[in-house]
Structure formats: structure tokens, C-alpha cells
Coordinates of C-alpha atoms and ligand atoms in Angstrom, one line a residue:
M996 CA 0.0 0.0 0.0
K997 CA 1.4 3.4 -1.0
V998 CA 1.8 6.0 1.8
E999 CA 1.1 9.6 1.0
I1000 CA 4.0 11.0 3.1
L1001 CA 7.5 10.5 1.8
P1002 CA 10.0 9.0 4.2
D1003 CA 12.6 11.0 6.1
K1004 CA 15.6 11.6 3.8
D1005 CA 18.2 10.0 6.2
E1006 CA 16.0 6.9 6.6
F1007 CA 15.5 6.7 2.8
F1008 CA 19.2 7.1 2.2
R1009 CA 20.0 4.3 4.7
E1010 CA 17.4 1.8 3.4
F1011 CA 18.3 2.5 -0.3
T1012 CA 22.0 2.1 0.3
V1013 CA 21.7 -1.1 2.3
R1014 CA 19.5 -2.7 -0.4
I1015 CA 21.6 -1.6 -3.4
C1016 CA 24.7 -3.0 -1.8
S1017 CA 23.0 -6.2 -0.6
C1018 CA 24.3 -8.4 -3.4
L1019 CA 27.4 -8.7 -5.6
T1020 CA 25.2 -9.1 -8.7
I1021 CA 23.2 -6.0 -9.4
K1022 CA 19.9 -7.5 -10.6
P1023 CA 18.7 -8.9 -7.2
A1024 CA 20.0 -5.8 -5.5
L1025 CA 17.9 -3.6 -7.8
E1026 CA 14.9 -5.9 -7.2
S1027 CA 15.3 -5.4 -3.5
V1028 CA 15.4 -1.7 -4.0
C1029 CA 12.3 -1.9 -6.2
N1030 CA 10.4 -3.8 -3.5
Y1031 CA 11.1 -1.0 -1.1
L1032 CA 10.4 1.9 -3.4
K1033 CA 7.1 0.6 -4.7
E1034 CA 5.7 1.1 -1.2
I1035 CA 6.6 4.7 -1.0
V1036 CA 6.5 6.2 -4.6
P1037 CA 4.5 5.4 -7.7
L1038 CA 6.5 2.7 -9.5
D1039 CA 6.0 0.1 -12.2
M1040 CA 9.6 -0.3 -13.5
M1041 CA 13.2 0.7 -12.8
I1042 CA 16.1 0.6 -15.1
L1043 CA 19.8 1.0 -14.3
A1044 CA 21.6 1.9 -17.5
E1045 CA 25.1 2.5 -18.6
R1046 CA 26.0 5.3 -21.0
D1047 CA 28.2 4.0 -23.8
E1048 CA 30.0 6.9 -25.4
S1049 CA 31.6 4.8 -28.1
L1050 CA 28.3 3.5 -29.4
G1051 CA 26.2 6.6 -28.8
S1052 CA 23.8 4.5 -26.8
F1053 CA 22.4 3.5 -23.4
R1054 CA 22.6 -0.1 -22.3
T1055 CA 20.4 -1.6 -19.6
V1056 CA 22.6 -3.1 -16.9
A1057 CA 19.7 -4.3 -14.8
E1058 CA 16.0 -3.8 -14.5
A1059 CA 13.3 -4.5 -12.0
A1060 CA 9.7 -4.5 -12.8
V1061 CA 6.6 -4.3 -10.7
D1062 CA 4.6 -4.8 -13.8
A1063 CA 6.3 -7.5 -15.9
S1064 CA 4.4 -6.6 -19.0
L1065 CA 6.3 -3.4 -19.6
P1066 CA 9.0 -3.7 -22.3
T1067 CA 12.6 -3.2 -21.2
P1068 CA 14.9 -1.7 -23.8
T1069 CA 18.2 -3.5 -23.8
I1070 CA 20.3 -1.2 -25.9
L1071 CA 19.0 2.2 -26.9
A1072 CA 20.7 3.3 -30.1
I1073 CA 20.2 7.0 -30.3
P1074 CA 20.5 9.2 -33.4
K1075 CA 23.7 11.2 -33.4
D1076 CA 22.2 14.7 -33.2
L1077 CA 19.9 13.7 -30.4
W1078 CA 22.8 12.1 -28.6
M1079 CA 24.8 15.3 -28.9
R1080 CA 21.9 17.4 -27.5
I1081 CA 21.4 15.0 -24.6
R1082 CA 25.1 15.2 -23.7
S1083 CA 25.0 18.9 -23.6
L1084 CA 22.0 19.0 -21.2
N1085 CA 24.4 18.4 -18.3
Y1086 CA 21.7 17.3 -15.9
R1087 CA 23.3 16.8 -12.5
S1088 CA 20.4 16.2 -10.3
T1089 CA 17.2 14.1 -10.5
F1090 CA 14.7 15.4 -13.0
L1091 CA 11.2 14.6 -14.1
A1092 CA 11.6 13.2 -17.6
D1093 CA 8.0 13.2 -18.7
D1094 CA 7.3 13.9 -22.4
S1095 CA 6.3 17.5 -21.5
V1096 CA 9.7 18.4 -20.3
S1097 CA 11.3 19.0 -23.7
N1098 CA 11.3 17.8 -27.2
D1099 CA 14.6 15.9 -26.7
V1100 CA 13.2 14.0 -23.7
R1101 CA 10.0 13.2 -25.7
E1102 CA 12.1 11.9 -28.6
L1103 CA 14.2 9.8 -26.2
N1104 CA 11.1 8.3 -24.5
A1105 CA 9.7 7.4 -27.9
I1106 CA 12.9 5.6 -28.9
S1107 CA 12.6 3.6 -25.7
K1108 CA 9.0 2.7 -26.8
L1109 CA 7.9 3.6 -23.2
Y1110 CA 4.6 5.3 -23.9
G1111 CA 2.1 6.6 -21.4
L1112 CA 4.5 6.5 -18.5
S1113 CA 5.7 9.0 -16.0
H1114 CA 9.5 9.0 -15.9
M1115 CA 11.9 10.2 -13.3
C1116 CA 15.6 10.1 -14.1
I1117 CA 18.5 10.1 -11.7
P1118 CA 21.7 10.9 -13.7
L1119 CA 24.8 9.2 -12.3
W1120 CA 28.1 11.0 -12.7
R1121 CA 31.7 10.0 -12.0
D1122 CA 33.8 13.2 -11.9
D1123 CA 32.9 14.9 -15.2
N1124 CA 31.5 11.9 -16.8
M1125 CA 27.9 10.9 -16.9
I1126 CA 28.3 7.1 -16.6
G1127 CA 24.6 6.2 -16.7
F1128 CA 21.3 6.8 -15.0
L1129 CA 18.7 5.2 -12.8
S1130 CA 15.2 5.6 -14.1
L1131 CA 11.8 5.1 -12.4
F1132 CA 8.7 4.6 -14.5
A1133 CA 5.0 4.7 -13.4
K1134 CA 2.0 4.2 -15.5
G1135 CA 0.0 7.3 -16.3
S1136 CA 1.2 10.9 -16.6
G1137 CA 2.3 13.4 -13.9
K1138 CA 2.9 10.7 -11.3
Y1139 CA 6.2 12.2 -10.1
H1140 CA 6.7 15.6 -8.4
Q1141 CA 9.6 17.8 -7.4
A1142 CA 9.3 16.4 -3.8
H1143 CA 10.1 12.9 -5.3
A1144 CA 13.1 14.4 -7.2
D1145 CA 14.4 16.1 -4.1
L1146 CA 14.2 12.8 -2.2
F1147 CA 16.0 10.8 -4.9
D1148 CA 18.8 13.4 -5.0
T1149 CA 20.0 11.9 -1.7
I1150 CA 20.8 8.6 -3.2
I1151 CA 22.7 9.7 -6.3
H1152 CA 26.0 8.8 -4.7
P1153 CA 25.2 5.2 -3.6
A1154 CA 23.5 4.6 -6.9
T1155 CA 26.6 5.8 -8.8
I1156 CA 28.8 3.5 -6.8
A1157 CA 26.4 0.6 -7.4
L1158 CA 26.5 1.2 -11.2
S1159 CA 30.4 1.5 -11.2
N1160 CA 30.6 -1.7 -9.2
A1161 CA 28.2 -3.6 -11.4
L1162 CA 30.2 -2.5 -14.5
A1163 CA 33.4 -3.6 -12.9
H1164 CA 31.9 -6.9 -11.9
E1165 CA 30.6 -7.5 -15.5
E1166 CA 34.1 -6.8 -16.8
L1167 CA 35.6 -9.2 -14.3
M1168 CA 33.1 -11.9 -15.3
R1169 CA 34.1 -11.3 -19.0
Y1170 CA 37.8 -11.7 -18.2
R1171 CA 37.0 -14.8 -16.2
D1172 CA 35.2 -16.3 -19.2
T1173 CA 38.0 -15.4 -21.5
L1174 CA 40.5 -17.0 -19.1
I1175 CA 38.5 -20.2 -18.8
D1176 CA 38.3 -20.3 -22.6
E1177 CA 42.1 -19.7 -23.0
N1178 CA 42.8 -22.3 -20.3
R1179 CA 40.8 -24.9 -22.1
F1180 CA 42.7 -24.2 -25.3
L1181 CA 46.0 -24.4 -23.6
N1182 CA 45.2 -27.6 -21.8
K1183 CA 44.1 -29.1 -25.0
E1184 CA 47.3 -28.0 -26.7
L1185 CA 49.3 -29.5 -23.8
L1186 CA 47.4 -32.7 -24.1
N1187 CA 47.9 -32.8 -27.9
A1188 CA 51.6 -32.1 -27.5
T1189 CA 52.0 -35.2 -25.4
T1190 CA 49.9 -37.4 -27.7
R1191 CA 51.9 -39.8 -29.7
I1192 CA 50.8 -41.1 -33.1
I1193 CA 51.0 -44.9 -33.1
G1194 CA 51.5 -46.5 -36.5
E1195 CA 53.7 -43.8 -38.0
T1196 CA 55.8 -46.4 -39.7
T1197 CA 53.2 -49.1 -40.2
G1198 CA 49.5 -48.5 -40.8
L1199 CA 49.7 -44.7 -41.0
K1200 CA 53.0 -44.6 -43.0
Q1201 CA 51.5 -43.1 -46.1
V1202 CA 49.4 -40.6 -44.2
I1203 CA 52.5 -39.5 -42.2
E1204 CA 54.4 -39.1 -45.5
M1205 CA 51.7 -36.8 -46.8
V1206 CA 51.7 -34.9 -43.6
K1207 CA 55.4 -34.3 -44.0
Q1208 CA 54.9 -33.2 -47.6
V1209 CA 52.1 -30.8 -46.9
A1210 CA 53.1 -29.4 -43.4
P1211 CA 55.7 -26.8 -44.7
L1212 CA 53.2 -25.4 -47.2
N1213 CA 50.3 -23.0 -46.5
N1214 CA 47.6 -24.8 -48.4
T1215 CA 44.2 -25.9 -47.2
V1216 CA 44.0 -29.6 -46.2
L1217 CA 40.9 -31.7 -46.0
L1218 CA 41.1 -34.7 -43.7
L1219 CA 38.7 -37.5 -44.5
G1220 CA 38.1 -40.7 -42.6
E1221 CA 35.5 -42.5 -40.5
T1222 CA 34.7 -41.4 -37.0
G1223 CA 37.5 -42.0 -34.5
T1224 CA 40.2 -42.7 -37.1
G1225 CA 42.5 -39.9 -35.8
K1226 CA 41.6 -36.9 -38.0
E1227 CA 42.2 -34.4 -35.1
I1228 CA 45.5 -36.0 -34.2
I1229 CA 46.6 -35.7 -37.8
A1230 CA 45.5 -32.0 -38.0
N1231 CA 47.6 -31.4 -34.9
A1232 CA 50.5 -33.2 -36.5
I1233 CA 50.3 -31.0 -39.6
H1234 CA 50.3 -27.8 -37.5
S1235 CA 53.1 -29.0 -35.2
A1236 CA 55.3 -29.8 -38.2
S1237 CA 54.6 -26.5 -39.9
P1238 CA 56.4 -23.2 -39.7
R1239 CA 53.3 -22.0 -37.8
K1240 CA 53.9 -24.4 -34.9
N1241 CA 54.5 -21.6 -32.4
G1242 CA 51.2 -19.9 -33.4
P1243 CA 47.8 -20.9 -32.2
F1244 CA 46.0 -24.0 -33.2
I1245 CA 42.3 -23.2 -33.0
K1246 CA 39.7 -25.9 -33.3
V1247 CA 36.1 -25.3 -34.3
N1248 CA 33.6 -28.1 -34.1
C1249 CA 31.2 -26.9 -36.8
G1250 CA 28.6 -29.4 -35.7
A1251 CA 28.6 -28.3 -32.1
I1252 CA 27.8 -24.6 -32.4
P1253 CA 24.1 -23.6 -32.5
E1254 CA 23.3 -22.3 -36.0
H1255 CA 22.5 -18.7 -34.8
L1256 CA 25.8 -18.4 -33.0
I1257 CA 28.1 -19.7 -35.8
D1258 CA 28.8 -16.4 -37.4
S1259 CA 29.7 -14.7 -34.2
E1260 CA 31.7 -17.7 -33.1
L1261 CA 33.7 -17.8 -36.3
F1262 CA 34.0 -14.2 -37.2
G1263 CA 33.5 -12.5 -33.8
H1264 CA 31.2 -9.5 -33.2
D1265 CA 31.4 -5.8 -32.4
K1266 CA 30.1 -4.3 -29.3
G1267 CA 26.3 -3.9 -29.6
A1268 CA 26.0 -6.0 -32.7
F1269 CA 23.0 -7.8 -31.2
T1270 CA 21.2 -8.0 -27.8
G1271 CA 23.7 -9.5 -25.4
A1272 CA 26.8 -8.4 -27.4
I1273 CA 27.9 -6.3 -24.5
S1274 CA 31.6 -6.3 -25.5
E1275 CA 33.5 -6.9 -28.7
K1276 CA 34.5 -10.5 -29.2
K1277 CA 37.2 -12.0 -31.4
G1278 CA 36.1 -14.9 -33.5
R1279 CA 38.0 -18.1 -34.0
F1280 CA 39.4 -16.9 -37.3
E1281 CA 40.9 -13.9 -35.6
R1282 CA 42.2 -15.9 -32.8
A1283 CA 43.9 -18.3 -35.2
N1284 CA 45.9 -15.4 -36.8
G1285 CA 49.5 -16.5 -37.3
G1286 CA 48.5 -20.2 -36.8
T1287 CA 46.1 -22.9 -38.0
I1288 CA 42.4 -23.1 -37.8
F1289 CA 41.0 -26.6 -37.7
L1290 CA 37.4 -26.8 -38.9
D1291 CA 36.2 -30.1 -37.6
E1292 CA 32.9 -31.7 -38.8
I1293 CA 32.9 -29.3 -41.8
G1294 CA 30.0 -31.2 -43.3
E1295 CA 27.8 -29.9 -40.6
L1296 CA 28.3 -26.3 -41.5
P1297 CA 25.0 -24.5 -42.3
Q1298 CA 24.6 -23.2 -45.8
L1299 CA 24.9 -19.5 -44.9
A1300 CA 28.1 -20.1 -43.0
Q1301 CA 29.4 -22.1 -46.0
V1302 CA 29.1 -18.9 -48.1
R1303 CA 31.1 -16.8 -45.6
L1304 CA 33.7 -19.5 -45.2
L1305 CA 34.2 -19.6 -49.0
R1306 CA 35.0 -15.9 -48.9
V1307 CA 37.5 -16.3 -46.2
L1308 CA 39.1 -19.2 -48.1
Q1309 CA 39.4 -16.9 -51.2
T1310 CA 40.5 -13.7 -49.6
R1311 CA 41.6 -14.5 -46.0
E1312 CA 39.3 -11.5 -45.1
F1313 CA 36.0 -11.1 -43.2
E1314 CA 34.0 -8.7 -41.1
R1315 CA 32.9 -9.2 -37.6
V1316 CA 29.1 -9.5 -37.1
G1317 CA 27.9 -5.9 -36.8
G1318 CA 31.2 -4.6 -38.0
T1319 CA 32.2 -2.8 -41.2
R1320 CA 35.9 -3.1 -41.1
A1321 CA 37.4 -5.9 -43.1
I1322 CA 39.8 -8.0 -41.0
K1323 CA 42.7 -9.7 -42.7
V1324 CA 44.2 -12.8 -41.2
D1325 CA 47.2 -15.0 -41.8
I1326 CA 45.9 -18.5 -41.2
R1327 CA 46.2 -22.0 -42.5
I1328 CA 43.0 -23.9 -42.8
I1329 CA 42.6 -27.6 -42.1
A1330 CA 39.1 -29.1 -42.4
A1331 CA 37.9 -32.6 -41.5
T1332 CA 34.8 -34.6 -41.9
H1333 CA 33.6 -38.2 -41.7
R1334 CA 31.0 -37.5 -44.3
N1335 CA 31.1 -38.0 -48.0
L1336 CA 31.2 -34.4 -49.1
E1337 CA 30.9 -35.3 -52.8
N1338 CA 27.5 -36.9 -52.1
M1339 CA 26.5 -33.9 -50.1
V1340 CA 27.3 -31.7 -53.0
T1341 CA 25.2 -33.9 -55.3
E1342 CA 22.3 -33.6 -52.8
N1343 CA 22.8 -29.8 -52.7
R1344 CA 23.6 -30.0 -49.0
F1345 CA 27.2 -28.7 -49.4
R1346 CA 28.3 -26.0 -51.8
E1347 CA 30.2 -27.2 -54.7
D1348 CA 32.6 -24.2 -54.9
L1349 CA 33.5 -24.6 -51.2
W1350 CA 34.1 -28.3 -51.7
F1351 CA 36.4 -27.6 -54.7
R1352 CA 38.4 -25.2 -52.5
L1353 CA 38.7 -27.6 -49.6
N1354 CA 39.4 -30.6 -51.7
A1355 CA 42.6 -29.3 -53.2
F1356 CA 44.6 -31.5 -50.9
P1357 CA 42.4 -34.4 -49.5
L1358 CA 44.1 -36.7 -47.0
F1359 CA 42.3 -39.9 -46.3
I1360 CA 42.9 -41.7 -43.0
P1361 CA 42.1 -45.4 -43.3
P1362 CA 39.8 -47.1 -40.9
L1363 CA 41.4 -49.3 -38.2
R1364 CA 40.1 -52.5 -39.8
Q1365 CA 42.4 -51.7 -42.8
R1366 CA 45.5 -51.3 -40.6
K1367 CA 45.2 -54.3 -38.3
E1368 CA 48.9 -54.4 -37.7
D1369 CA 48.5 -51.3 -35.6
I1370 CA 45.9 -52.7 -33.3
P1371 CA 48.2 -54.5 -30.8
M1372 CA 50.5 -51.5 -30.6
L1373 CA 47.6 -49.2 -30.0
A1374 CA 46.1 -51.4 -27.4
R1375 CA 49.4 -51.6 -25.5
Y1376 CA 49.8 -47.8 -25.9
F1377 CA 46.4 -47.0 -24.5
L1378 CA 46.9 -49.5 -21.7
Q1379 CA 50.0 -47.5 -20.6
V1380 CA 48.4 -44.1 -21.0
K1381 CA 45.1 -45.1 -19.2
S1382 CA 46.9 -46.9 -16.4
R1383 CA 48.9 -43.8 -15.7
E1384 CA 45.7 -41.7 -15.8
L1385 CA 44.0 -44.1 -13.4
G1386 CA 47.1 -43.9 -11.1
L1387 CA 48.0 -47.6 -11.5
R1388 CA 51.7 -48.2 -10.8
M1389 CA 52.0 -51.0 -13.4
P1390 CA 49.7 -51.6 -16.4
P1391 CA 48.1 -55.1 -15.9
S1392 CA 49.0 -57.8 -18.4
I1393 CA 46.9 -58.8 -21.4
A1394 CA 45.5 -62.4 -21.5
P1395 CA 47.1 -64.6 -24.1
G1396 CA 45.3 -64.6 -27.5
V1397 CA 43.5 -61.4 -26.8
L1398 CA 45.5 -59.2 -29.1
S1399 CA 44.8 -61.4 -32.2
R1400 CA 41.1 -61.4 -31.2
L1401 CA 41.2 -57.5 -31.1
A1402 CA 42.8 -57.5 -34.5
E1403 CA 39.9 -59.5 -35.9
Y1404 CA 37.2 -57.2 -34.6
A1405 CA 35.8 -54.7 -37.2
W1406 CA 36.1 -51.5 -35.0
P1407 CA 33.3 -49.4 -36.4
G1408 CA 34.3 -46.7 -34.0
N1409 CA 38.0 -47.1 -35.0
V1410 CA 40.8 -45.9 -32.7
R1411 CA 38.4 -44.1 -30.3
E1412 CA 36.5 -47.2 -29.8
L1413 CA 39.6 -49.1 -29.0
E1414 CA 40.8 -46.4 -26.6
N1415 CA 37.4 -46.5 -24.8
L1416 CA 37.4 -50.3 -24.7
V1417 CA 40.8 -50.4 -23.1
E1418 CA 39.8 -47.8 -20.5
R1419 CA 36.6 -49.7 -19.6
E1420 CA 38.4 -53.0 -19.4
L1421 CA 41.1 -51.4 -17.1
I1422 CA 38.4 -50.0 -14.8
R1423 CA 36.8 -53.4 -14.5
H1424 CA 40.0 -55.5 -14.0
R1425 CA 42.6 -53.3 -12.5
E1426 CA 44.6 -56.3 -11.4
G1427 CA 44.5 -58.0 -14.9
P1428 CA 45.0 -60.0 -16.9
L1429 CA 42.7 -58.2 -19.3
S1430 CA 40.6 -60.6 -21.4
F1431 CA 38.3 -58.2 -23.2
D1432 CA 35.5 -60.7 -22.9
T1433 CA 32.9 -57.9 -23.4
L1434 CA 34.1 -57.5 -26.9
E1435 CA 32.5 -60.7 -28.3
P1436 CA 28.9 -59.6 -28.3
R1437 CA 29.9 -56.3 -30.0
T1438 CA 31.7 -58.2 -32.8
P1439 CA 29.7 -57.3 -35.9
P1440 CA 27.6 -60.2 -37.1
T1441 CA 29.3 -60.1 -40.4
A1442 CA 32.6 -61.0 -38.7
I1443 CA 31.0 -63.7 -36.7
A1444 CA 29.3 -65.1 -39.8
A1445 CA 32.6 -65.1 -41.6
R1446 CA 34.2 -67.1 -38.9
N1447 CA 31.3 -69.4 -38.1
P1448 CA 28.8 -69.6 -41.0
G1449 CA 26.3 -71.6 -38.9
A1450 CA 26.1 -69.1 -36.1
I1451 CA 23.5 -66.8 -37.5
T1452 CA 20.4 -67.9 -39.2
N1453 CA 18.0 -65.0 -38.8
L1454 CA 18.4 -61.6 -40.4
D1455 CA 16.6 -59.9 -37.5
Q1456 CA 19.1 -61.4 -35.2
V1457 CA 21.9 -60.0 -37.3
N1458 CA 20.3 -56.6 -37.2
F1459 CA 19.7 -56.9 -33.5
N1460 CA 23.3 -57.7 -32.8
H1461 CA 24.8 -55.1 -35.1
I1462 CA 22.6 -52.2 -33.9
S1463 CA 23.1 -53.2 -30.3
A1464 CA 26.9 -53.3 -30.9
V1465 CA 27.0 -49.9 -32.5
L1466 CA 24.7 -48.4 -29.8
E1467 CA 27.0 -49.8 -27.1
M1468 CA 29.9 -48.1 -28.9
T1469 CA 28.2 -44.8 -29.0
G1470 CA 27.1 -45.0 -25.4
G1471 CA 23.4 -45.3 -26.5
R1472 CA 23.6 -42.1 -28.6
I1473 CA 21.4 -42.3 -31.6
Q1474 CA 21.5 -38.9 -33.3
G1475 CA 24.3 -36.5 -34.2
P1476 CA 27.6 -36.9 -35.9
H1477 CA 28.8 -39.5 -33.5
G1478 CA 25.5 -41.2 -33.1
A1479 CA 24.6 -44.7 -34.1
A1480 CA 22.4 -43.6 -37.0
A1481 CA 25.3 -41.7 -38.6
L1482 CA 27.6 -44.7 -38.1
L1483 CA 25.0 -47.1 -39.6
G1484 CA 24.4 -44.6 -42.5
I1485 CA 20.6 -44.4 -41.8
K1486 CA 18.3 -41.7 -40.5
A1487 CA 17.8 -41.4 -36.8
T1488 CA 14.0 -42.0 -37.3
T1489 CA 14.7 -45.1 -39.3
L1490 CA 17.0 -46.4 -36.6
R1491 CA 14.4 -45.8 -33.9
G1492 CA 11.8 -47.6 -36.0
R1493 CA 14.1 -50.6 -36.3
M1494 CA 15.0 -50.5 -32.6
D1495 CA 11.3 -50.5 -31.7
K1496 CA 10.7 -53.4 -34.1
L1497 CA 13.6 -55.5 -32.8
G1498 CA 12.9 -54.6 -29.1
I1499 CA 16.3 -52.9 -28.6
P1500 CA 16.2 -50.8 -25.4
Y1501 CA 16.9 -47.0 -25.5
G1502 CA 19.2 -45.3 -23.0
R1503 CA 22.1 -42.9 -23.2
K1504 CA 25.1 -44.0 -21.1
N1505 CA 27.1 -40.9 -21.5
Ligands
ATP971 N1 47.4 -43.2 -34.4 C1 47.0 -42.9 -33.2 N2 47.8 -43.0 -32.1 C2 47.4 -42.7 -30.9 N3 46.2 -42.2 -30.6 C3 45.3 -42.1 -31.6 C4 45.7 -42.4 -32.9 N4 44.6 -42.2 -33.7 C5 43.6 -41.7 -32.9 N5 44.1 -41.7 -31.6 C6 43.3 -41.3 -30.4 O1 41.9 -41.8 -30.7 C7 41.0 -40.8 -30.3 C8 40.2 -40.4 -31.5 O2 41.0 -39.7 -32.4 P1 40.5 -38.3 -33.1 O3 39.7 -37.5 -32.2 O4 41.7 -37.7 -33.7 O5 39.6 -38.9 -34.2 P2 38.6 -38.2 -35.3 O6 38.9 -38.9 -36.6 O7 38.8 -36.8 -35.1 O8 37.2 -38.7 -34.8 P3 35.8 -38.0 -35.0 O9 35.4 -38.0 -36.4 O10 34.9 -38.8 -34.2 O11 35.9 -36.6 -34.5 C9 41.7 -39.6 -29.7 O12 41.8 -39.8 -28.3 C10 43.1 -39.8 -30.3 O13 44.1 -39.3 -29.4
MG972 MG1 37.4 -35.3 -34.5

């Protein structure tokens, strides 16, 4: 219930200050202030805004609404001449900002799309700089009076401190996010630096020879191969053997970024480019300057992003989202996919011109079943690495005959599947010997049939075993680039239909 008499100024100052300082994040603090104020003055909404000189705009830092239906402007882009006039007004104390005050104020209220509201504005200054304002709005006209303005003059100081602190806090949060991001990159680089490539002189000999040929050059490379064959590890090897090795290696998983964020993720954005773009952000291409950018899962790139990527490939130039300045970068591009891009071009799902550009130097990494000689070596390598990770002093032994059995398996998930299998086996039998007895049911039916023609009679049984095996490998995942449907080369809906028919249970394990 509103009271007619305004509170004592000291009491008002004390209560406002305690509430605006009650929380490190400004939004709940402003809500607490709002709860207090709505009992003593007409109030439907409050906005705390920052003045951004570089953009010629105001940005809402926090808002609190009594009436949630009122629209809150996020960024108010103001025409230049109006901006200049507002700047020169030099309001230092609380003023009633109803439309009737002046033409400029009316224009500003119209830009905010806040019609039919009374508006009281508390300008917040730091030295000679107006850093923002706190605004109160109430439905209807003429709700605020000079007595209200006089009362609110008492809290200009704490409100200014609160806005400064909120902006400093936002900036710290931004730094924190950048640091977390950088840290992730560096950890990954560290990890990659210690990853060995097994099979350099055996199954991957030809691949490694091509890596050595292409590494010193600057050309685009397209890595092709089934999932888990080692495309990323080879992309890393090319970068590490190139003259750019001391520059950044920036990975982009084109399939993992939501479509509406792809442009800003790849090319960055300027401050104010869209709601939420509260600071400028470098995109992956800019971050890769002087190094290599690895565009993983390139087949998943949406059509519009394909157009923009083509331009970067042709000119090494792009603009940030919301920016007009062309940014030139010195980068080497490595792309990878487990898909058949040629088919995707025929089906109009991948641009032909982009494919031509990417396909100038294709490098095919053979599936594990075509380089069986590497399997025992890889198994022993992963046994060592995973034992160390699990803190085991000595890797357990492998039971006799197991390595040849591993070599016979078809490995639809390639090296990654082998790596995961070794880890699981190690967790189950820390003491050893490792017998990999869980492998048998996952052996593709074709392989069983080849060894033992009498073992399978029924096609449904074959499908049941094979689908179960692939699901086991993908941890139950059906959809997506690493899902069972993609591995089996069928649509997710088709796979679900078959699972229903065969009675194969659903359930993600990771
Ligand atoms: N020759 C190899 N020697 C050692 N480790 C390997 C080798 N090939 C692959 N790996 C390991 O296997 C895992 C899968 O490799 P990677 O991520 O490079 O495959 P990928 O082809 O990019 O797979 P996806 O298409 O699923 O992204 C990684 O942990 C990688 O370190
Ligand atoms: Mg990969």
C-alpha cells in the first residue's frame, strides 16, 4: 500500500544504500530496492543503465519491474544529433523526464518505446563523466513531483557506486570467461603435445608421409576418414610440423555450435551487434591469426556459414558481425569430416565451390580394420596411458590370445572405440589379466558369420546384434555426428523404428 507521506531523507538514504549494496550481482539488489520503493512512490519499473559513449547509446545493466508486461529496452541506439543534444544538457540532479519536459526527452522516450508513462531520471556522474542513469517509471502521466526528485537526489552517490561496481563486476566476469576459454585451449594443446601417433611407420605410414609433404606449405588440407580414425590428431601433427607451430591451433567443431551463433563464433562480433553483445569478441578466425584453424565436422556447417567460409578461403578476409571493417588474417585452414562431401554436393547440402576449394589436398585416414597391424600396438599404448591416468603403478597384463582377437574385430568406432574399450576393461579389471571378454557380443555379425557360418540364421538377429553393438559403442547415442544412426548410415528416425521393431532398449550411457 502506498503511503502519502514521503520518508525521512536519512532513513530513505540508509534503506536504499543497504539494499543496493545487498548483493554482488546488481539485478537482485535492484529488485530489493524496487520492492522497497514501490511502497513509497508510484513505481512500475526501474532501469539502471550504462551510457556508452563509443556506441552513442544507453545499455540496460539491470532492470526491476513491478509490472512484468512493460517492455525493457536492452540497448538504446540514439540518433547522433539527439545524442549530442542530450550530452550537452548536463543534468546533474534528479529530473522529471515526462514527455512534456522537452522535445529531446519526448524523442528519447519514444525511442525507448515507453509510452504513457511518467518517468523520473537520476543521472549518475563520476567526476565529469555521466556514466549512466537510474530511471523510475510509473503508468499514467504526472505521477512524479519535485518532492520525489528532491528525495532521490539523496541517493545519487550510492546509486553511482552501485553502477560502477556492477560494470566492474561485469568486466571481471568477462575476463574470467576469456581466461576459462584460453585455459581450455592451452590444456588441450598441452594434451595434444604429449599425444603420440601410433602406427607412423606401419598402418599410417602413407598418411604421415603426406603430412610431412604438406606441413611446410600453406595450403588448405581436407582430412577424410571415419569417425575415430584420428583426424584431429593428424590435424595437430600438420600444425606441429609446420612453420606455424608456435602460433595458435584453434579448433572449431562446426557441428557443435548452434546455428544462430556460428557467425559470431567464427568471425566475432562488435560491441552492440545484437542483444547480449555487451563487448566486442574476437572470433575463432581472428584468434587463429598466425597459426592454424581446424574446422572439424565441416560437413555440418550450415549453408549461410558455408558462403562466408568460402569468402575467407578466397580472400583471407572477413568482417565481424555488426562490424564494417574488413579484418585480414594470416591463417592455415585444415578441415575434417567423416561425411562423403561429394555426395552432399550432389544432394545440394554442401556448396560445390566450397568443396572444390577444400578438396585441393584431401588426405584420407584409413579405418582401423584396414590397418590391423597397428591394433596390438595401439592397445598396449592405451593400456599404458590409461593406467597412468588411473594412477596404477604397473599396467596389468593382457591375457594370451586377446591381441589377435582384437585384431579381428571390425572396429566401427575405430581408434576411439579401442581407446574407450581399453579404459573400460582397465576399470573393470585393475589387477589384470585383461581378457576383453565384453568384446565378443559387440563383434559385428558379419565378422561372426565369416568365422562361423552356422552361427547366424535369422536376419533380424543379425540386425539386433549389429545395432546393439553400435549403440554400445556410441554409449546409446542415436543422433548427431557420433550417433549410431550416422555410423550405420541411416536416418535417426529409421534407426528408432528398427529398434522398436527389434525390441532394442533405449538409453544414453554418456
Ligand atoms: N594413431 C593414433 N595414435 C594414438 N592415438 C590415436 C591415434 N589415432 C587416434 N588416436 C586417439 O583416438 C581418439 C580419436 O582420435 P581423433 O579424435 O583424432 O579422431 P577423429 O577422426 O577426429 O574422430 P571424430 O570423427 O569422431 O571426431 C583420440 O583420443 C586420439 O588421441
Ligand atoms: Mg574429430
